[in-house]
Coordinates of C-alpha atoms in Angstrom, one line a residue:
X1 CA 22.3 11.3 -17.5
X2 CA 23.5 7.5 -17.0
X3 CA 22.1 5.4 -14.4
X4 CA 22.5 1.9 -13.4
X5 CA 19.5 -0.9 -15.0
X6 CA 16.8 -2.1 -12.8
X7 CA 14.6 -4.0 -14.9
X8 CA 11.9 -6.0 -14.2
X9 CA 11.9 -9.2 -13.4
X10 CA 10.4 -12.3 -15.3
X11 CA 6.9 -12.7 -15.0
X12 CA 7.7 -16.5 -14.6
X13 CA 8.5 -16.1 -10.8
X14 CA 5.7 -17.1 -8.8
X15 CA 3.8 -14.4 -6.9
X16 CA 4.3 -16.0 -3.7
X17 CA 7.3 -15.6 -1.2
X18 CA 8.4 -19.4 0.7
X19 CA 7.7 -17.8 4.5
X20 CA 10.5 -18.9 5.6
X21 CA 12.4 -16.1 4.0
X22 CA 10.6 -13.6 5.4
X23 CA 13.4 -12.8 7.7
X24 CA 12.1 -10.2 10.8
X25 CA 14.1 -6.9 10.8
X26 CA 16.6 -7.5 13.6
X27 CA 17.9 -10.9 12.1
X28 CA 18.4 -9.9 8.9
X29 CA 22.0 -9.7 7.4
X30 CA 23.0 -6.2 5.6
X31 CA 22.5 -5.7 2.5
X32 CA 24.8 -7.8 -0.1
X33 CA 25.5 -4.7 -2.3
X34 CA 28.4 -2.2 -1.9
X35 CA 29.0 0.9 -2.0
X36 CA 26.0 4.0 -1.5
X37 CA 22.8 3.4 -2.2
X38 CA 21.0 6.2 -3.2
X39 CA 17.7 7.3 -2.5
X40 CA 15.0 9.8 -3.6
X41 CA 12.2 10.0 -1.7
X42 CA 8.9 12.3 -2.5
X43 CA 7.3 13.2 -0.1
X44 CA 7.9 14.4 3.9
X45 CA 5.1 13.0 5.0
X46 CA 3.7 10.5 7.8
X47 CA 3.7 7.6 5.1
X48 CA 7.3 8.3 4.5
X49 CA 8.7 9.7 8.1
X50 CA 6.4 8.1 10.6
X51 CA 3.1 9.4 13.2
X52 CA 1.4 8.4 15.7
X53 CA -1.7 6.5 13.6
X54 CA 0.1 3.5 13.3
X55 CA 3.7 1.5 11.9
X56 CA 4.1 3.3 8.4
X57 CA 7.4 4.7 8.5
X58 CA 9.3 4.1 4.8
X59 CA 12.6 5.9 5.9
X60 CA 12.7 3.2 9.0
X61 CA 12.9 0.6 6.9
X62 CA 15.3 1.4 4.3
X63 CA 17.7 2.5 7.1
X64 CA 17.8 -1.1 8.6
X65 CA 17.5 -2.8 5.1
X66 CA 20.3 -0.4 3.8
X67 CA 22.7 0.5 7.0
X68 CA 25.4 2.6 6.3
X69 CA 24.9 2.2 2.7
X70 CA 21.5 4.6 2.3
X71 CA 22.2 7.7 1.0
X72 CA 18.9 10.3 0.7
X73 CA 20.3 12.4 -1.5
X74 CA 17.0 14.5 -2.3
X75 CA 13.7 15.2 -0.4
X76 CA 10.6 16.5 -3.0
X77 CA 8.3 18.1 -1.2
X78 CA 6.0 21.9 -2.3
X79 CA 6.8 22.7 1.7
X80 CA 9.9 23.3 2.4
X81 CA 9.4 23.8 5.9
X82 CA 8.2 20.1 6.8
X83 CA 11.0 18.8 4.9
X84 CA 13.3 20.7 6.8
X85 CA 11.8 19.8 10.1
X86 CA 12.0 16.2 9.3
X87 CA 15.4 16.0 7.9
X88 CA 16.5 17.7 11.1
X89 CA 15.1 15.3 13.7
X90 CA 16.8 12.6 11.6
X91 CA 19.9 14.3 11.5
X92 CA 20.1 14.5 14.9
X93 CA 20.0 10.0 15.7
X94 CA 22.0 7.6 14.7
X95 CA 21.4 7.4 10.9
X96 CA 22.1 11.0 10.4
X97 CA 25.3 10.1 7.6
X98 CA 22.1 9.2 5.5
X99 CA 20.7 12.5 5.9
X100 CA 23.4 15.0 6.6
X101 CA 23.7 16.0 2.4
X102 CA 20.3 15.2 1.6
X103 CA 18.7 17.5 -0.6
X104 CA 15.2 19.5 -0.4
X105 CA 13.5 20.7 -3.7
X106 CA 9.8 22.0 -4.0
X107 CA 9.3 19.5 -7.8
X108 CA 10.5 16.6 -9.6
X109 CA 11.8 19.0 -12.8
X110 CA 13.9 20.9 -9.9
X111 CA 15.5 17.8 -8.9
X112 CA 16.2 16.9 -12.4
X113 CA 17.6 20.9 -13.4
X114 CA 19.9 20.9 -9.7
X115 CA 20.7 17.1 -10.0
X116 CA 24.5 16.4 -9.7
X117 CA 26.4 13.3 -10.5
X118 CA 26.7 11.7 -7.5
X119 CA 23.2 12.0 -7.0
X120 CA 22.1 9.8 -9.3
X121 CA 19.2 7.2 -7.8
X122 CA 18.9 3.7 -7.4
X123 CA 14.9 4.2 -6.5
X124 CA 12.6 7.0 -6.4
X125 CA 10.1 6.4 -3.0
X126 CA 7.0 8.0 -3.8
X127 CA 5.2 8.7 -0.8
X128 CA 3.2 12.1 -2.1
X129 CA -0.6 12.5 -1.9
X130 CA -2.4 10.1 -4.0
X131 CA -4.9 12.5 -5.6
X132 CA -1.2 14.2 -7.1
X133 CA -0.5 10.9 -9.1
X134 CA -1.5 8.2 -11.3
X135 CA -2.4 9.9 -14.2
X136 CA -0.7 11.7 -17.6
X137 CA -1.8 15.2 -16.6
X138 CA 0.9 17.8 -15.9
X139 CA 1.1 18.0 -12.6
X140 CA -0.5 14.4 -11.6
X141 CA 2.1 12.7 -13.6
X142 CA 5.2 12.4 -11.7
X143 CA 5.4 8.4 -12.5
X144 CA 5.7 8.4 -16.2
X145 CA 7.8 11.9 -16.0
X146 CA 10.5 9.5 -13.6
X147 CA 10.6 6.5 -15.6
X148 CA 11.0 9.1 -18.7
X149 CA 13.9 10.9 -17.4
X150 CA 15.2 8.3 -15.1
X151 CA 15.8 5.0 -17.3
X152 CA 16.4 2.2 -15.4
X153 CA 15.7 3.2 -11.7
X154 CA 13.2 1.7 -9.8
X155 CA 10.3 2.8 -8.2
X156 CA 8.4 2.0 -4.9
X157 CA 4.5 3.9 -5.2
X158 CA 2.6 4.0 -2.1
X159 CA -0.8 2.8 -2.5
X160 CA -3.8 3.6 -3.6
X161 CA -2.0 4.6 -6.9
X162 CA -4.9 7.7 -7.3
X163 CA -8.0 8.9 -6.0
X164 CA -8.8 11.2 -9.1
X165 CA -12.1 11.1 -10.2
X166 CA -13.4 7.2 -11.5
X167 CA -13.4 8.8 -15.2
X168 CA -9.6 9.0 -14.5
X169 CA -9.5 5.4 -14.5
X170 CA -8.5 4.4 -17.9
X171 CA -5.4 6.3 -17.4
X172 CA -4.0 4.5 -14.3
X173 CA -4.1 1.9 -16.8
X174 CA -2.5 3.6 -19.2
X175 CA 0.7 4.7 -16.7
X176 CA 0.5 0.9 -15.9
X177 CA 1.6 0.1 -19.6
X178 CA 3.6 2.5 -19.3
X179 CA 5.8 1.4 -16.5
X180 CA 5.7 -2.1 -17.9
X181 CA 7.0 -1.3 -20.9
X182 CA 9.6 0.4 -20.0
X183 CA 10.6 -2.5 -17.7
X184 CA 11.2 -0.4 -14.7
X185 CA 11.6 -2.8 -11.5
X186 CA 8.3 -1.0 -9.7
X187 CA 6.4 -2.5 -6.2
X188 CA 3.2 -0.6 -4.7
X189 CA 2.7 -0.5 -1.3
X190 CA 0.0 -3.1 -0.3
X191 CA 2.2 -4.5 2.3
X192 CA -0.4 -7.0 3.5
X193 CA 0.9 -9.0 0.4
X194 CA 4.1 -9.6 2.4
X195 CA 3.0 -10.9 5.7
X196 CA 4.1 -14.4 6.7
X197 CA 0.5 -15.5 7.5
X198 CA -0.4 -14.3 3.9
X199 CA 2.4 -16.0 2.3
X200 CA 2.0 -19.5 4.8
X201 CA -1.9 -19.3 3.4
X202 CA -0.8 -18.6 -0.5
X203 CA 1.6 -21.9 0.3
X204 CA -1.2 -23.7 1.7
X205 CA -3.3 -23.5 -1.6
X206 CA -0.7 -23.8 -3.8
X207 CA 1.2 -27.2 -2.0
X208 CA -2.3 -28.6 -2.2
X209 CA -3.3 -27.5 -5.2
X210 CA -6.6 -25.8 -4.0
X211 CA -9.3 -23.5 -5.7
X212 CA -10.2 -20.7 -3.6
X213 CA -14.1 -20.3 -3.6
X214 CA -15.0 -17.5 -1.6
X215 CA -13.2 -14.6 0.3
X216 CA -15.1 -12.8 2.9
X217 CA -13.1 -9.5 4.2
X218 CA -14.0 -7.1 7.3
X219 CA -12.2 -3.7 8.3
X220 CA -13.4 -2.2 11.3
X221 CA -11.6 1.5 11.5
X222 CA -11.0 3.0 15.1
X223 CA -12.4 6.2 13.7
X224 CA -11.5 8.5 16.9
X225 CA -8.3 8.4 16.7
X226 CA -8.7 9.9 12.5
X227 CA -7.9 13.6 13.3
X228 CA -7.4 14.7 9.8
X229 CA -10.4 16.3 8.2
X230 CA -9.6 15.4 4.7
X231 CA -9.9 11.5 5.6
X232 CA -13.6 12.5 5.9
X233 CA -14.1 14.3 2.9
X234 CA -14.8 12.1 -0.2
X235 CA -13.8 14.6 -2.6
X236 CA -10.2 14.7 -0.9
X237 CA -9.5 11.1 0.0
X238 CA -12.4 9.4 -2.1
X239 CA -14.0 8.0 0.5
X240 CA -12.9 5.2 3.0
X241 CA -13.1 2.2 0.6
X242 CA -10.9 3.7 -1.7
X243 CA -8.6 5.0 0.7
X244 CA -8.7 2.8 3.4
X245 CA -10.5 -0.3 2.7
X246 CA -8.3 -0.4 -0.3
X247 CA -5.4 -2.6 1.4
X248 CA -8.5 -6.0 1.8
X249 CA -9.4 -5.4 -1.6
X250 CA -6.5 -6.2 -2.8
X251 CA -5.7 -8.8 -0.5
X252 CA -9.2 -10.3 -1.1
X253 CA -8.1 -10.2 -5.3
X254 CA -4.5 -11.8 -4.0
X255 CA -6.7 -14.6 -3.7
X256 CA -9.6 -14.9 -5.6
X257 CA -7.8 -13.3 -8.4
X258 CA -8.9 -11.0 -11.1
X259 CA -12.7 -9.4 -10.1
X260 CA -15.7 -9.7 -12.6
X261 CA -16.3 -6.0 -12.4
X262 CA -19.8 -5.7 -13.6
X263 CA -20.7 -7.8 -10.6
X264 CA -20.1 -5.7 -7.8
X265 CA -22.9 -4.7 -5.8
X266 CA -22.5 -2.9 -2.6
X267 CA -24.9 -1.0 0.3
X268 CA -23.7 1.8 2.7
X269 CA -25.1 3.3 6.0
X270 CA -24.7 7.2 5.6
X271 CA -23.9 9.6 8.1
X272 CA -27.5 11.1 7.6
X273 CA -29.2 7.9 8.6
X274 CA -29.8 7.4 11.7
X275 CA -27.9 4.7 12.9
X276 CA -24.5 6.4 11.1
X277 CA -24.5 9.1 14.3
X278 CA -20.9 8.7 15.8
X279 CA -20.4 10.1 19.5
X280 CA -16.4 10.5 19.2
X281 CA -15.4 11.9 16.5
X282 CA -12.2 14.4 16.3
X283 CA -13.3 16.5 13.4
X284 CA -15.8 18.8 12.8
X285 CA -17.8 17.1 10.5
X286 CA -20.5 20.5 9.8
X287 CA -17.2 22.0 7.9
X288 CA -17.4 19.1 5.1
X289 CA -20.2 19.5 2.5
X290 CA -23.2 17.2 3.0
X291 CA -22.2 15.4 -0.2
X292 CA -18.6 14.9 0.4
X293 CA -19.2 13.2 4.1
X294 CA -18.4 9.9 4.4
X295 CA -20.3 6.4 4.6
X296 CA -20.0 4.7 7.7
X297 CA -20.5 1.2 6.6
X298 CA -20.1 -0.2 3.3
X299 CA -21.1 -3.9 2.8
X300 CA -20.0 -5.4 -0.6
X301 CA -20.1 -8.4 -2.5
X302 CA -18.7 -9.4 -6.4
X303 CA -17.8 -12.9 -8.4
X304 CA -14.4 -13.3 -8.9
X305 CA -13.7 -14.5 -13.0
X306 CA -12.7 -17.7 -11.4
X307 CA -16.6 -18.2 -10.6
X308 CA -15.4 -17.5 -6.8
X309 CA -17.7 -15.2 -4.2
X310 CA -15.9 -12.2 -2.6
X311 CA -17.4 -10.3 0.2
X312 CA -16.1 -7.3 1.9
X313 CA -17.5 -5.2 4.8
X314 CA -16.0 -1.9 5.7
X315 CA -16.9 0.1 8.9
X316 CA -16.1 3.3 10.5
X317 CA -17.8 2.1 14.1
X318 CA -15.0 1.4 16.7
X319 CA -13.3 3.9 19.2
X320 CA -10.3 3.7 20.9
X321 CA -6.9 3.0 18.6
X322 CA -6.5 -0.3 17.3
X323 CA -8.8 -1.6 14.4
X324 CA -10.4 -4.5 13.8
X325 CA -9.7 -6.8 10.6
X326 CA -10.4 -10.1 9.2
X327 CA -10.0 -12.0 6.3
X328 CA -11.2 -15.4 5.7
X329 CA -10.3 -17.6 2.5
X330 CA -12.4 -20.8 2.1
X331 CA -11.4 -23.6 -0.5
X332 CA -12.6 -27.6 -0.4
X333 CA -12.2 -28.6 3.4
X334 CA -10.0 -25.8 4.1
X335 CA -10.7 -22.1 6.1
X336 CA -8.0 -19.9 6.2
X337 CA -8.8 -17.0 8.9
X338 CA -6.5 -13.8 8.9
X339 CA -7.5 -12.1 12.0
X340 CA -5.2 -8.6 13.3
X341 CA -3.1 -8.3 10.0
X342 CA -2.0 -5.0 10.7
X343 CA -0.5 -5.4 14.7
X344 CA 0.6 -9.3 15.3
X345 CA -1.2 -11.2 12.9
X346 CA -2.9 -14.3 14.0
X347 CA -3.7 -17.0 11.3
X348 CA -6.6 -19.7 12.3
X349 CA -6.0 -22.9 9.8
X350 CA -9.1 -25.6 9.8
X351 CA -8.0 -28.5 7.2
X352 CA -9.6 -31.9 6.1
X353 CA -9.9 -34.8 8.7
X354 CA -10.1 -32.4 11.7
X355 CA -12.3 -29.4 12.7
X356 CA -10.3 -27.8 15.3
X357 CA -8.0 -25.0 14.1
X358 CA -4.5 -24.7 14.5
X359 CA -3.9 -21.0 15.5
X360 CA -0.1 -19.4 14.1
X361 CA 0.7 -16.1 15.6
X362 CA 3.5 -13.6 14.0
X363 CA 4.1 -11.0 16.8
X364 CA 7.1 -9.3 15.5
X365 CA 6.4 -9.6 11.6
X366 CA 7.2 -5.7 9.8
X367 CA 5.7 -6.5 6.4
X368 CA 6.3 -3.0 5.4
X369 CA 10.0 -4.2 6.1
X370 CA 9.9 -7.4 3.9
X371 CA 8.6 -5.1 0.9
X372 CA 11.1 -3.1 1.1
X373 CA 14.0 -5.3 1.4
X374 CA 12.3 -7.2 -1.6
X375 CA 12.6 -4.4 -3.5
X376 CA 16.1 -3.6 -2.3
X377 CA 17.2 -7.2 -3.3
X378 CA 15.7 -6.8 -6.6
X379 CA 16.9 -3.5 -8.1
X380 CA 20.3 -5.1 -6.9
X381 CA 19.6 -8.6 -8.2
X382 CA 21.4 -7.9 -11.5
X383 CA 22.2 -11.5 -12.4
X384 CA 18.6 -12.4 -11.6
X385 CA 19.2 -15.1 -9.1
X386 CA 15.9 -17.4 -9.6
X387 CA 16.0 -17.5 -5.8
X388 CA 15.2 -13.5 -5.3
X389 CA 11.5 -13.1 -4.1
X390 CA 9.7 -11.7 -6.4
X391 CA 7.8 -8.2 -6.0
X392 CA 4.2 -9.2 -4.9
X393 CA 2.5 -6.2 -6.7
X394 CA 2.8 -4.3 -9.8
X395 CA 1.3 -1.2 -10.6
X396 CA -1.1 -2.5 -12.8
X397 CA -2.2 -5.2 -10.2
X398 CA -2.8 -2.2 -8.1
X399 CA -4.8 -0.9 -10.8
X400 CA -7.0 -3.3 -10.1
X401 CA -7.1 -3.0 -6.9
X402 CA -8.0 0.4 -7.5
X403 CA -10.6 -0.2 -10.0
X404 CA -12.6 -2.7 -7.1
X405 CA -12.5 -0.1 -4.5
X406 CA -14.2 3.0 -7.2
X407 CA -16.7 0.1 -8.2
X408 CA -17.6 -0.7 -4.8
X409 CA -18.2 3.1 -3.9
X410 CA -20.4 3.6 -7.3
X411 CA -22.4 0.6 -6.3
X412 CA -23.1 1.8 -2.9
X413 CA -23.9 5.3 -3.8
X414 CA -26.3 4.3 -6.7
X415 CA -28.7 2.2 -4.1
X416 CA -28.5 4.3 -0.5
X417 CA -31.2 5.7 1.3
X418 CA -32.0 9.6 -0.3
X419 CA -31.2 12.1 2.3

């Protein structure tokens, strides 16, 4: 099989993008490549397709980055039947010439058996359960088994990259090297990277050349609206920090940079205690073991290597639909306050000389849009223009994102209340 290069790019490029080429969705230009663009996606799930829990919607995005241009020419996914349910209601708007020869196969090896020429991929999205990835086991290896058989084309991983047991750890790591190696152009899913108040903050500290000192994170889940039971069964989804919480970890490291591991220390309230009781939940919680149910508050605090203070508090408490988030980034004389970062992000600036904030708000801004078209520009970036944004997170990045969340569970199981 021959397939067009994506390599990775230099690790020279700053891990910043200048905001001001974070262009909003319905003012960006088409895509500068020609002809088909061909993708595989894996997965027919609500990351990839869309729901009603909030703006993650992959195939969205690549249709406005892409245009006429997208071609899906394969769907992987074990049931059939929610494939073919999806590809129909797409089939059946405006982007169905994307769709109409698309593909559906139950595995990855039956993709690679059935494959025909002109199916060949630019990037595999891989949108599949995390708990099915992010390891070398048969099975739970579908990363290294692409950028084996696939040389040269790119691949987008949603995030968390795994939620295996922590013992799995070292090999996340390992896949990591892996994918590096092989210099596969590859960008994980924290989309939070990509935001233009997270980007106008990054530019803040690098034009004056600040130190961060401290990060202090909150993520406030509208739990009622969480109808699916295996969200609140740690031995399914690992647990809210690690599924969840995962996206302010790894904007909290974005920051303060690489985490001193052994000094994470964390506390949880548990749903046995009694101010953990939750009046409006949507699942039956008696059906999930005792031992897999999760926390309802984790409070956590590490040193960053830099000698920096992180600080993150994670709570299932709220009602209703929308969440409630924050993150604040303190260096000397400045406070940089991230407040709504998932639904028209509002960014609270205090500076030296004057202790009123400014207050910048981004009400259309569709991170999950500017990841995506960074990616696009990349794997098509063959000359590698120095003036392509660079892709904000590697896998091995989100390994480490990954390894904070696990440590922050361990900590807060080893010192809660006994039952």
């Amino acid at each position: 099989m021959s397939f067009s290069p994506s390599i990775s790019r230099s690790n020279s490029r700053s891990m910043s993008i200048d905001p001001s080429k974070l262009i909003r969705m319905d003012k960006t230009l088409a895509s500068a490549g020609s002809g088909d663009f061909n993708v595989v996606f894996v997965g027919a799930g609500n990351i990839m397709f869309g729901s009603d829990e909030g703006p993650w919607n992959h195939s969205f995005r690549f249709e406005h980055k892409l245009g006429p241009r997208l071609k899906i020419v394969a769907l992987i996914d074990p049931n059939v039947e929610r494939a073919a349910a999806v590809l129909q209601k797409k089939c059946e708007t405006f982007v169905r010439s994307a769709y109409e020869h698309t593909r559906i196969y139950r595995t990855l090896d039956d993709f690679m058996k059935q494959m025909a020429p002109n199916q060949a991929p630019r990037v595999f999205v891989v949108g599949s359960p995390p708990m099915f990835r992010g390891t070398l086991q048969p099975g739970r290896d579908i990363e290294t088994q692409i950028v084996k058989h696939f040389p040269g084309v790119a691949l987008f991983i949603e995030k968390p990259i795994a939620t295996g047991p922590v013992s799995e750890m070292e090999e996340a790591f390992k896949v990591a090297k892996f994918i590096s190696d092989s210099q596969t152009v590859c960008s994980v899913g924290y989309m939070l990277r990509y935001l233009k108040a997270v980007q106008m903050m990054k530019k803040i500290i690098q034009d004056n050349n600040l130190t961060v000192m401290a990060t202090i994170a909150r993520y406030a889940t509208a739990y009622e609206a969480i109808a699916k039971p295996d969200w609140w069964d740690k031995s399914k989804s690992a647990g809210p920090i690690i599924e969840q919480g995962t996206h302010f970890c790894d904007l909290s490291r974005y920051f303060g940079g690489d985490v001193a591991i052994s000094t994470v220390s964390a506390h949880s309230l548990e749903w046995y205690e009694g101010a953990g009781q939750l009046s409006k939940m949507s699942i039956d919680e008696d059906a999930i073991k005792e031992e897999n149910r999760i926390p309802r508050v984790t409070a956590a605090t590490w040193k960053y290597e830099s000698g920096a203070v992180g600080s993150l508090t994670h709570l299932v408490a709220l009602q209703g639909h929308d969440y409630s988030c924050e993150l604040e980034v303190y260096a000397d004389g400045y406070q940089l306050k991230l407040v709504n970062p998932y639904v028209q992000p509002v960014l609270y600036i205090r500076r030296p000389g004057n202790d009123s904030e400014e207050i910048h708000r981004f009400p259309t801004d569709d991170p999950f849009f500017s990841e995506v078209s960074v990616l696009v520009d990349n794997i098509e970036d063959i000359e590698e223009d120095p003036e392509t944004a660079t892709i904000l997170c590697s896998f091995e990045d989100a390994c480490k994102s990954y390894q904070l969340t696990w440590a922050i569970r361990e900590a807060s199981e080893k010192s809660r209340q006994k039952h």
